[in-house]
Coordinates of C-alpha atoms and ligand atoms in Angstrom, one line a residue:
X77 CA 14.0 -22.8 -33.9
X78 CA 13.8 -22.9 -37.7
X79 CA 16.2 -25.8 -37.6
X80 CA 14.2 -27.7 -35.2
X81 CA 11.0 -27.0 -37.3
X82 CA 12.6 -28.2 -40.6
X83 CA 14.2 -31.2 -39.0
X84 CA 10.9 -32.6 -37.7
X85 CA 9.9 -33.1 -41.3
X86 CA 13.1 -35.2 -41.9
X87 CA 12.9 -39.0 -41.7
X88 CA 15.0 -40.3 -38.8
X89 CA 17.3 -42.3 -41.2
X90 CA 18.1 -39.1 -43.2
X91 CA 18.8 -36.8 -40.2
X92 CA 22.6 -37.7 -40.0
X93 CA 22.9 -36.4 -43.5
X94 CA 20.4 -33.4 -43.4
X95 CA 21.1 -32.2 -40.0
X96 CA 24.8 -31.0 -40.6
X97 CA 23.7 -28.8 -43.3
X98 CA 20.5 -27.5 -41.6
X99 CA 22.4 -26.5 -38.6
X100 CA 25.3 -24.6 -40.3
X101 CA 23.7 -21.2 -38.9
X102 CA 23.7 -22.7 -35.4
X103 CA 27.4 -23.4 -35.7
X104 CA 28.2 -20.0 -37.1
X105 CA 26.3 -18.4 -34.0
X106 CA 28.3 -20.9 -31.7
X107 CA 31.5 -19.9 -33.2
X108 CA 30.6 -16.2 -32.8
X109 CA 29.8 -16.7 -28.9
X110 CA 32.5 -19.2 -28.2
X111 CA 35.5 -16.8 -28.6
X112 CA 34.0 -14.8 -25.6
X113 CA 32.9 -17.8 -23.5
X114 CA 35.5 -20.4 -24.0
X115 CA 38.4 -18.6 -22.2
X116 CA 36.2 -17.7 -19.2
X117 CA 34.9 -21.4 -18.9
X118 CA 38.5 -22.7 -19.2
X119 CA 39.6 -20.4 -16.5
X120 CA 36.6 -21.3 -14.3
X121 CA 37.3 -25.0 -14.5
X122 CA 40.8 -24.6 -13.6
X123 CA 40.0 -22.3 -10.6
X124 CA 37.2 -24.6 -9.5
X125 CA 39.6 -27.6 -9.8
X126 CA 42.3 -25.9 -7.8
X127 CA 39.8 -25.0 -5.1
X128 CA 38.6 -28.7 -4.9
X129 CA 42.2 -29.7 -4.3
X130 CA 43.6 -26.8 -2.1
X131 CA 41.3 -25.8 0.6
X132 CA 43.8 -22.9 1.3
X133 CA 43.3 -21.4 -2.1
X134 CA 41.6 -18.0 -1.4
X135 CA 39.0 -17.6 -4.1
X136 CA 35.3 -17.2 -4.1
X137 CA 33.4 -19.2 -6.6
X138 CA 31.0 -17.1 -8.6
X139 CA 27.3 -17.9 -8.2
X140 CA 26.4 -18.4 -11.9
X141 CA 25.2 -20.8 -14.4
X142 CA 28.8 -21.9 -15.3
X143 CA 29.4 -22.8 -11.7
X144 CA 26.1 -24.5 -11.3
X145 CA 26.8 -26.5 -14.5
X146 CA 30.3 -27.6 -13.4
X147 CA 29.0 -28.5 -9.9
X148 CA 26.1 -30.6 -11.2
X149 CA 28.5 -32.5 -13.7
X150 CA 30.9 -33.2 -10.8
X151 CA 28.2 -34.4 -8.3
X152 CA 26.4 -36.6 -10.9
X153 CA 29.8 -38.0 -12.2
X154 CA 29.2 -37.0 -15.7
X155 CA 32.7 -36.0 -17.1
X156 CA 31.4 -35.4 -20.5
X157 CA 29.6 -32.2 -19.2
X158 CA 32.9 -31.0 -18.0
X159 CA 34.2 -30.3 -21.7
X160 CA 34.6 -26.6 -22.0
X161 CA 33.2 -26.8 -25.6
X162 CA 30.1 -28.4 -24.5
X163 CA 29.6 -26.0 -21.6
X164 CA 29.9 -23.0 -24.1
X165 CA 27.4 -24.8 -26.4
X166 CA 25.0 -25.3 -23.5
X167 CA 24.9 -21.5 -22.9
X168 CA 23.3 -20.9 -26.2
X169 CA 19.9 -22.7 -25.6
X170 CA 19.8 -21.0 -22.1
X171 CA 20.3 -17.6 -24.0
X172 CA 17.5 -18.6 -26.4
X173 CA 15.2 -19.6 -23.6
X174 CA 15.8 -16.2 -22.0
X175 CA 16.0 -13.6 -24.6
X176 CA 13.6 -14.5 -27.2
X177 CA 10.7 -15.2 -24.9
X178 CA 11.3 -11.9 -23.0
X179 CA 11.6 -9.8 -26.3
X180 CA 8.4 -11.3 -27.5
X181 CA 6.5 -10.8 -24.2
X182 CA 7.5 -7.2 -23.7
X183 CA 6.8 -6.5 -27.4
X184 CA 3.3 -7.9 -27.0
X185 CA 2.7 -6.1 -23.6
X186 CA 3.6 -2.8 -25.3
X187 CA 1.6 -3.4 -28.4
X188 CA -1.5 -4.6 -26.2
X189 CA -1.2 -1.5 -24.2
X190 CA -0.6 1.1 -26.9
X191 CA -3.3 -0.7 -29.1
X192 CA -6.0 -0.5 -26.5
X193 CA -8.6 2.2 -26.4
X194 CA -6.9 5.1 -24.5
X195 CA -10.3 5.8 -22.7
X196 CA -9.4 2.6 -20.6
X197 CA -6.6 4.6 -19.1
X198 CA -4.2 1.7 -19.0
X199 CA -0.9 3.6 -19.5
X200 CA -1.8 6.5 -17.1
X201 CA -2.9 4.0 -14.6
X202 CA 0.4 2.1 -14.8
X203 CA 2.5 5.2 -14.8
X204 CA 0.6 6.6 -11.7
X205 CA 1.4 3.3 -9.9
X206 CA 5.0 3.2 -11.0
X207 CA 5.7 6.9 -10.0
X208 CA 3.9 6.5 -6.7
X209 CA 5.8 3.4 -5.7
X210 CA 9.1 4.6 -7.1
X211 CA 8.8 7.9 -5.3
X212 CA 8.1 6.0 -2.0
X213 CA 11.2 3.8 -2.3
X214 CA 13.6 6.8 -3.0
X215 CA 13.7 6.1 -6.7
X216 CA 15.5 2.7 -6.3
X217 CA 13.9 -0.4 -7.2
X218 CA 13.9 -3.3 -4.9
X219 CA 12.2 -6.8 -4.8
X220 CA 9.5 -5.9 -2.4
X221 CA 9.1 -2.5 -4.2
X222 CA 8.4 -4.2 -7.6
X223 CA 6.0 -6.6 -5.8
X224 CA 3.8 -3.5 -5.2
X225 CA 3.5 -3.0 -8.9
X226 CA 0.1 -4.8 -9.0
X227 CA -1.3 -3.1 -12.2
X228 CA 2.1 -3.3 -14.1
X229 CA 2.1 -7.1 -13.2
X230 CA -1.6 -7.6 -14.3
X231 CA -0.8 -5.9 -17.6
X232 CA 2.0 -8.2 -18.4
X233 CA 0.0 -11.2 -17.2
X234 CA -3.1 -10.4 -19.3
X235 CA -0.9 -9.8 -22.4
X236 CA 0.7 -13.3 -21.7
X237 CA -2.8 -14.8 -21.6
X238 CA -4.1 -13.3 -24.8
X239 CA -0.8 -12.7 -26.8
X240 CA 1.3 -15.7 -25.6
X241 CA 3.6 -16.8 -28.2
X242 CA 3.1 -20.5 -27.6
X243 CA -0.4 -22.1 -28.3
X244 CA 0.8 -25.6 -27.2
X245 CA 2.7 -25.9 -24.1
X246 CA 4.3 -28.5 -21.9
X247 CA 5.2 -30.9 -24.6
X248 CA 6.3 -34.2 -23.0
X249 CA 7.3 -37.7 -24.3
X250 CA 5.4 -40.8 -22.9
X251 CA 8.3 -42.9 -21.6
X252 CA 6.4 -45.7 -19.7
X253 CA 6.5 -48.8 -21.7
X254 CA 2.7 -49.4 -21.1
X255 CA 2.0 -45.8 -22.3
X256 CA -0.1 -43.2 -20.7
X257 CA -3.7 -43.9 -19.9
X258 CA -6.3 -41.2 -19.5
X259 CA -9.2 -43.5 -18.2
X260 CA -11.6 -40.7 -17.9
X261 CA -11.4 -39.6 -21.3
X262 CA -10.9 -43.1 -22.6
X263 CA -7.6 -43.0 -24.5
X264 CA -4.1 -44.4 -24.1
X265 CA -1.0 -42.8 -25.6
X266 CA 1.7 -45.4 -26.5
X267 CA 5.3 -45.2 -25.4
X268 CA 7.3 -42.6 -27.2
X269 CA 4.3 -40.6 -28.1
X270 CA 4.4 -36.8 -27.6
X271 CA 1.6 -35.0 -25.6
X272 CA 1.3 -31.4 -24.8
X273 CA -1.5 -29.0 -23.4
X274 CA -3.7 -26.8 -25.6
X275 CA -2.7 -23.6 -23.8
X276 CA -4.5 -21.2 -26.3
X277 CA -8.0 -22.8 -25.7
X278 CA -7.4 -22.7 -21.9
X279 CA -6.5 -19.1 -22.1
X280 CA -9.3 -18.2 -24.3
X281 CA -12.1 -20.2 -22.3
X282 CA -15.0 -17.9 -21.3
X283 CA -15.8 -20.2 -18.3
X284 CA -12.3 -19.3 -16.9
X285 CA -11.7 -15.8 -18.2
X286 CA -14.6 -13.2 -18.6
X287 CA -14.6 -11.9 -22.1
X288 CA -11.5 -13.8 -22.9
X289 CA -10.9 -12.2 -26.4
X290 CA -10.4 -8.7 -24.8
X291 CA -7.0 -7.4 -23.4
X292 CA -7.9 -6.2 -19.9
X293 CA -4.7 -4.7 -18.5
X294 CA -6.1 -4.6 -15.1
X295 CA -7.9 -8.0 -15.2
X296 CA -5.8 -9.3 -12.2
X297 CA -5.3 -6.2 -10.2
X298 CA -8.5 -4.5 -10.0
X299 CA -10.2 -7.0 -7.5
X300 CA -6.9 -6.9 -5.6
X301 CA -6.5 -3.2 -5.3
X302 CA -10.2 -2.9 -4.2
X303 CA -10.0 -5.5 -1.6
X304 CA -6.6 -4.1 -0.3
X305 CA -8.3 -0.6 -0.2
X306 CA -11.2 -2.1 1.9
X307 CA -8.9 -3.8 4.2
X308 CA -6.9 -0.6 4.7
X309 CA -10.2 1.5 5.5
X310 CA -11.2 -1.2 8.1
X311 CA -7.8 -1.2 9.7
X312 CA -7.9 2.7 9.8
X313 CA -11.2 2.3 11.7
X314 CA -9.3 0.2 14.2
X315 CA -10.7 -3.3 13.0
X316 CA -8.2 -6.4 13.1
X317 CA -7.6 -8.2 9.8
X318 CA -9.4 -11.6 10.1
X319 CA -8.4 -15.0 8.9
X320 CA -10.9 -14.7 6.1
X321 CA -9.5 -11.6 4.7
X322 CA -6.1 -12.9 5.2
X323 CA -7.0 -15.9 3.0
X324 CA -8.7 -13.7 0.4
X325 CA -5.7 -11.6 0.1
X326 CA -3.4 -14.5 -0.3
X327 CA -5.9 -15.7 -3.1
X328 CA -5.6 -12.3 -4.8
X329 CA -1.7 -12.3 -4.4
X330 CA -1.8 -15.7 -6.1
X331 CA -3.0 -13.9 -9.4
X332 CA 0.3 -12.4 -9.8
X333 CA 2.6 -12.9 -13.0
X334 CA 4.7 -15.7 -11.6
X335 CA 2.0 -17.9 -10.2
X336 CA 1.3 -20.7 -12.7
X337 CA -1.7 -22.8 -12.5
X338 CA -4.0 -25.1 -14.7
X339 CA -5.7 -22.0 -16.2
X340 CA -2.5 -19.8 -16.6
X341 CA 0.2 -21.6 -18.6
X342 CA 2.5 -19.1 -20.4
X343 CA 5.4 -20.3 -18.2
X344 CA 4.3 -24.1 -18.1
X345 CA 3.1 -25.6 -14.9
X346 CA 4.4 -28.1 -12.5
X347 CA 7.9 -29.5 -12.1
X348 CA 9.4 -28.0 -15.2
X349 CA 7.7 -24.6 -15.1
X350 CA 10.1 -21.9 -16.3
X351 CA 12.6 -21.1 -13.6
X352 CA 13.3 -17.8 -15.2
X353 CA 9.9 -16.4 -14.5
X354 CA 11.1 -14.6 -11.2
X355 CA 13.8 -12.9 -13.0
X356 CA 11.7 -12.0 -16.1
X357 CA 9.0 -10.4 -13.9
X358 CA 11.4 -8.1 -12.4
X359 CA 13.1 -7.3 -15.6
X360 CA 9.8 -6.6 -17.4
X361 CA 8.3 -4.4 -14.6
X362 CA 11.4 -2.3 -14.4
X363 CA 11.4 -1.9 -18.2
X364 CA 7.8 -0.9 -18.5
X365 CA 8.0 1.3 -15.6
X366 CA 11.0 3.1 -17.1
X367 CA 9.2 3.5 -20.4
X368 CA 5.8 4.9 -18.8
X369 CA 7.5 7.2 -16.3
X370 CA 9.9 8.7 -18.7
X371 CA 8.1 8.8 -22.1
X372 CA 4.8 9.9 -23.4
X373 CA 3.6 7.1 -25.7
X374 CA 1.4 7.8 -28.6
X375 CA -1.7 5.3 -28.9
X376 CA -2.1 3.2 -31.9
X377 CA -5.3 3.3 -33.8
X378 CA -5.7 -0.5 -33.2
X379 CA -3.7 -3.5 -31.8
X380 CA -1.1 -4.6 -34.7
X381 CA -1.8 -8.2 -35.7
X382 CA 0.3 -11.0 -34.4
X383 CA 1.4 -13.6 -37.0
X384 CA 0.7 -17.4 -36.4
X385 CA 3.6 -19.7 -37.5
X386 CA 2.3 -23.2 -36.9
X387 CA 1.8 -23.5 -33.3
X388 CA 3.6 -20.2 -32.3
X389 CA 2.2 -16.7 -32.6
X390 CA 4.9 -13.9 -33.1
X391 CA 4.5 -10.2 -32.6
X392 CA 5.2 -7.9 -35.6
X393 CA 8.8 -7.2 -34.8
X394 CA 9.0 -4.3 -37.2
X395 CA 6.0 -2.3 -35.8
X396 CA 7.1 1.0 -34.5
X397 CA 5.6 3.2 -31.7
X398 CA 6.1 6.9 -31.3
X399 CA 7.4 8.0 -27.9
X400 CA 8.4 11.5 -26.6
X401 CA 10.7 12.0 -23.7
X402 CA 8.9 13.7 -20.6
X403 CA 10.2 16.8 -19.3
X404 CA 10.6 15.3 -15.8
X405 CA 13.5 12.6 -15.6
X406 CA 12.4 10.1 -13.1
X407 CA 14.9 7.5 -14.0
X408 CA 16.9 5.8 -11.1
X409 CA 20.2 7.7 -10.3
X410 CA 22.9 5.9 -12.4
X411 CA 26.5 6.4 -12.2
X412 CA 28.0 9.5 -13.8
X413 CA 29.2 7.7 -17.0
X414 CA 25.9 6.1 -17.7
X415 CA 24.0 9.3 -16.9
X416 CA 25.8 11.3 -19.6
X417 CA 25.0 8.5 -22.2
X418 CA 21.5 7.9 -21.3
X419 CA 20.7 11.6 -21.3
X420 CA 22.2 12.0 -24.7
X421 CA 20.3 9.0 -26.2
X422 CA 17.1 10.0 -24.7
X423 CA 16.8 13.8 -25.5
X424 CA 14.1 15.2 -27.7
X425 CA 11.5 13.5 -29.8
X426 CA 11.9 9.9 -31.0
X427 CA 10.3 6.7 -32.4
X428 CA 11.4 3.5 -31.0
Ligands
HEM111 C1 8.7 -14.0 -20.7 C2 9.7 -14.7 -20.8 C3 9.6 -16.3 -20.6 C4 8.7 -17.2 -20.9 C5 7.3 -17.0 -21.5 C6 9.1 -18.5 -20.7 C7 8.4 -19.7 -21.0 C8 8.9 -20.9 -20.8 C9 8.1 -22.1 -20.9 C10 6.6 -22.2 -21.4 C11 9.0 -23.2 -20.5 C12 8.4 -24.6 -20.7 C13 7.8 -25.2 -19.3 C14 7.3 -26.5 -19.5 O1 7.7 -27.3 -20.4 O2 6.5 -26.9 -18.6 C15 10.1 -22.6 -20.0 C16 11.1 -23.4 -19.5 C17 12.3 -22.8 -19.3 N1 12.8 -21.7 -19.1 FE1 11.5 -20.0 -19.4 N2 10.4 -18.3 -20.2 C18 10.8 -17.0 -20.1 C19 11.9 -16.6 -19.7 C20 13.1 -17.3 -19.2 C21 14.3 -16.8 -18.6 C22 14.5 -15.3 -18.5 C23 14.9 -17.8 -18.5 C24 16.5 -17.8 -17.9 C25 17.1 -16.8 -17.4 C26 14.3 -18.9 -18.8 C27 14.8 -20.2 -18.6 C28 14.0 -21.4 -18.8 C29 14.6 -22.8 -18.6 C30 16.0 -23.2 -18.0 C31 13.5 -23.6 -18.9 C32 13.6 -25.2 -18.7 C33 12.9 -25.6 -17.4 C34 12.7 -27.2 -17.4 O3 12.7 -28.0 -18.2 O4 12.8 -27.8 -16.1 N3 13.1 -18.8 -19.3 N4 10.1 -21.3 -20.0

C-alpha cells in the first residue's frame, strides 16, 4: 500500500523508472512466499492437466483459490494466467485483502469495546450471549449457531461503521467514452476519471444513524432481540406469526454484519462488494467469542485514538490491553496436541 500511495505521486512517464525501485519490498515479500507456494502450484497445474486428459485419473481437485484461478484461466482462454509464477504472485493481493482488513477490524472492535464505559455492559452482554449459544450447541460452533450471535454481530458492525479504516469506498474508473453524467446533481465526469463514495460521511450522518459519533455495540441487535422476544411470547400464548411480523423479522435480520447497503459500506456495495465478508463474519465472531468467554478484559479509561493516513484510518497497532484467563475453560474441545499447547499458552495472567 505504501508503494501504491507513493507511485500515485509519480508522473506516468517516470513510472517505468521509479516503480522497480519502489517495489523492491514487494519483490522481497514475493520471494519469501514463492518458495512455499510455487511447488504446490506447479504440482496442481500438472494434476489438473492430467485430469483434463485422462478421465480415469483418480484424483479429487481441491476446492480452493488455486483451482478456481486455473479453471478460470482455462475457461476464458487466458494462457498467461496459467504461468505458475503469475499465480503465486496473484496470491499476495488476495492475502492482503483478507489479512490486513481483518486485523484492523478486530483491533478496532476490541478497542471500541474495551474503551467504552463499562456501565454500558457491552462485554458482559456479549459474553452472556456467546456462552448461552455455545452451551446450547454442545460447545461446537457451526454456521447456524454463529448466526444466533446477534449482539456480537452488532458490536462488530457498529465498530466497522464508526472505526472503519476506509473513509472513501468503491473507487471506480469511468470507462464510457462519453463520461458519466449525474443529471440530478448537474455534473459529468470525463472518461478515465476516478469516482468513489464518501463512506465516512454516510456512516456519520445523523439522519441515518442516531448519535452517529457514539459507539453503540448493540445498535443493530437491541431492536431485533426485543422483537424476537415479543414474537416468542406471542407464540407461547398460542398466536400464529403473521405476515407483517415475518417481514419485520426479515428487515431486522437485514441489519447483520454481512448485509451491505447504501448506508452501510465498509465492505463496499453492489457487484464488487467484498466476497470475503461471509468468511470474515464467521472468523471474527469466533475470535471475539473465544476472548470474552475465556478471559476477563480490563476496561481502558478511554478509546485509544485511531490515526488518519490520507483517506485511511488505522488503529494504534501497538496498543495493549490487559486480560486474565478465566477459571472456567469454555473453549471448544480441540485435539489432544493442541489442547496441551493452548493450555500452556493461556495459563495465568497476561497482557496481549
Ligand atoms: C473485515 C474484513 C474485510 C473488509 C473490511 C473488507 C473490505 C473490502 C472492501 C471495501 C472491498 C471493495 C469493495 C468495492 O470496491 O466495492 C473488498 C473487496 C474484496 N475483498 Fe474484502 N474485506 C475484508 C475481508 C476480506 C477477506 C477475508 C477476503 C478473502 C478471503 C476478501 C477478499 C476480497 C476480494 C477478492 C475483493 C475484491 C472483490 C471485487 O473486486 O469484485 N476480503 N473488501
